[in-house]
Amino acid sequence: GRVCEINLADLMGGDEDHAHRKIRLSIEDIQGRNCLTDFHGMELTRDKLCSVIKKWHTLIEGWTDVRTTDGYTIRMFAIAFTKKQDNAVSSNVYAQASQVRLIRKRMVEGMNAEAGK
């Protein structure tokens, strides 16, 4: 069916803490004036994504296909950033390629563990 994109704050009754999340709902059936929907996806707004990405940091992205306990297969994405330590002198906080691979592996393991519950 059709796919609608709705702000999560609008779905939760105007809670502005969740205004940066866009939820996509797929319309499965129409009953009178009501629509029965299924979850189709979620993404962050562009301004929120731009506000968390910083220069001189490493951006690490990971994704995995996860089977949930009720039988659905979901493709999950995660994003992580390196953080400057308190006693750091250097202006940049880059991660080495081996560290990025290890962090990405742990991100995927965490996503599999959380979705599999």
Coordinates of C-alpha atoms in Angstrom, one line a residue:
G1 CA 0.0 0.0 0.0
R2 CA 0.9 3.6 0.3
V3 CA 3.7 4.8 2.6
C4 CA 3.2 7.8 4.9
E5 CA 6.0 9.7 6.6
I6 CA 5.0 11.2 10.0
N7 CA 7.0 13.0 12.6
L8 CA 7.3 10.9 15.8
A9 CA 6.4 13.9 18.0
D10 CA 3.0 14.2 16.1
L11 CA 2.3 10.5 16.8
M12 CA 3.1 10.9 20.5
G13 CA 0.8 13.9 21.0
G14 CA 3.2 16.8 20.5
D15 CA 6.2 15.6 22.6
E16 CA 9.0 17.7 21.1
D17 CA 11.8 15.5 22.5
H18 CA 11.1 13.1 19.6
A19 CA 10.7 15.7 16.9
H20 CA 13.9 14.7 15.1
R21 CA 12.6 11.2 14.2
K22 CA 10.6 10.5 11.0
I23 CA 8.5 7.3 11.0
R24 CA 7.3 5.7 7.8
L25 CA 4.1 3.8 8.1
S26 CA 2.7 1.5 5.3
I27 CA -1.1 1.6 5.0
E28 CA -2.3 -2.0 4.9
D29 CA -6.1 -1.7 5.1
I30 CA -8.7 1.1 5.3
Q31 CA -11.8 0.6 7.4
G32 CA -14.1 3.6 7.1
R33 CA -12.2 6.6 8.2
N34 CA -9.4 4.6 9.9
C35 CA -6.2 3.2 8.4
L36 CA -4.5 0.1 9.6
T37 CA -0.7 0.6 9.3
D38 CA 2.5 -1.3 9.6
F39 CA 5.9 0.0 10.5
H40 CA 7.9 0.7 7.3
G41 CA 11.0 2.5 8.6
M42 CA 12.5 5.3 10.7
E43 CA 15.2 7.9 10.0
L44 CA 16.6 11.0 11.6
T45 CA 15.9 14.4 10.2
R46 CA 18.7 16.1 8.3
D47 CA 19.2 18.9 10.8
K48 CA 19.6 16.4 13.7
L49 CA 22.0 14.3 11.7
C50 CA 24.1 17.3 10.7
S51 CA 24.2 18.5 14.3
V52 CA 25.7 15.2 15.6
I53 CA 28.4 14.9 12.9
K54 CA 31.5 16.8 13.8
K55 CA 34.8 17.6 12.1
W56 CA 38.0 15.9 13.3
H57 CA 36.0 12.8 14.6
T58 CA 35.7 9.4 13.1
L59 CA 32.2 8.4 12.0
I60 CA 31.4 4.7 12.2
E61 CA 28.4 3.2 10.5
G62 CA 27.2 -0.4 10.9
W63 CA 24.2 -2.4 9.6
T64 CA 22.8 -5.9 10.0
D65 CA 19.8 -8.0 9.0
V66 CA 18.1 -9.2 12.2
R67 CA 15.4 -11.8 12.7
T68 CA 13.1 -10.8 15.6
T69 CA 11.4 -13.3 17.9
D70 CA 8.1 -12.9 16.1
G71 CA 9.6 -13.9 12.7
Y72 CA 10.2 -10.5 11.0
T73 CA 13.5 -9.7 9.3
I74 CA 14.6 -6.1 10.0
R75 CA 17.6 -4.3 8.6
M76 CA 19.0 -2.2 11.3
F77 CA 21.5 0.7 11.0
A78 CA 23.6 2.2 13.7
I79 CA 26.0 5.2 13.8
A80 CA 28.8 6.0 16.2
F81 CA 31.4 8.7 16.7
T82 CA 34.7 8.9 18.4
K83 CA 34.9 11.1 21.5
K84 CA 37.7 13.3 22.7
Q85 CA 39.1 12.3 26.1
D86 CA 39.4 14.8 28.9
N87 CA 43.2 14.8 28.9
A88 CA 43.7 14.8 25.1
V89 CA 46.1 17.3 23.6
S90 CA 45.5 16.5 19.9
S91 CA 42.8 18.4 18.0
N92 CA 41.5 15.4 16.2
V93 CA 40.2 12.1 17.5
Y94 CA 40.5 9.6 14.7
A95 CA 40.2 5.9 15.1
Q96 CA 42.5 3.4 13.4
A97 CA 41.0 1.1 10.8
S98 CA 41.4 -1.9 13.1
Q99 CA 39.6 -0.1 15.9
V100 CA 36.8 0.9 13.5
R101 CA 36.3 -2.8 12.5
L102 CA 36.2 -3.8 16.1
I103 CA 33.7 -1.1 17.0
R104 CA 31.5 -2.0 14.0
K105 CA 31.6 -5.7 15.0
R106 CA 30.5 -4.9 18.5
M107 CA 27.7 -2.6 17.2
V108 CA 26.4 -5.5 15.0
E109 CA 26.6 -7.9 17.9
G110 CA 24.7 -5.5 20.1
M111 CA 22.0 -4.9 17.5
N112 CA 21.6 -8.7 17.0
A113 CA 21.3 -9.2 20.8
E114 CA 18.7 -6.4 21.3
A115 CA 16.5 -7.4 18.3
G116 CA 16.7 -11.1 19.1
K117 CA 15.2 -10.6 22.6

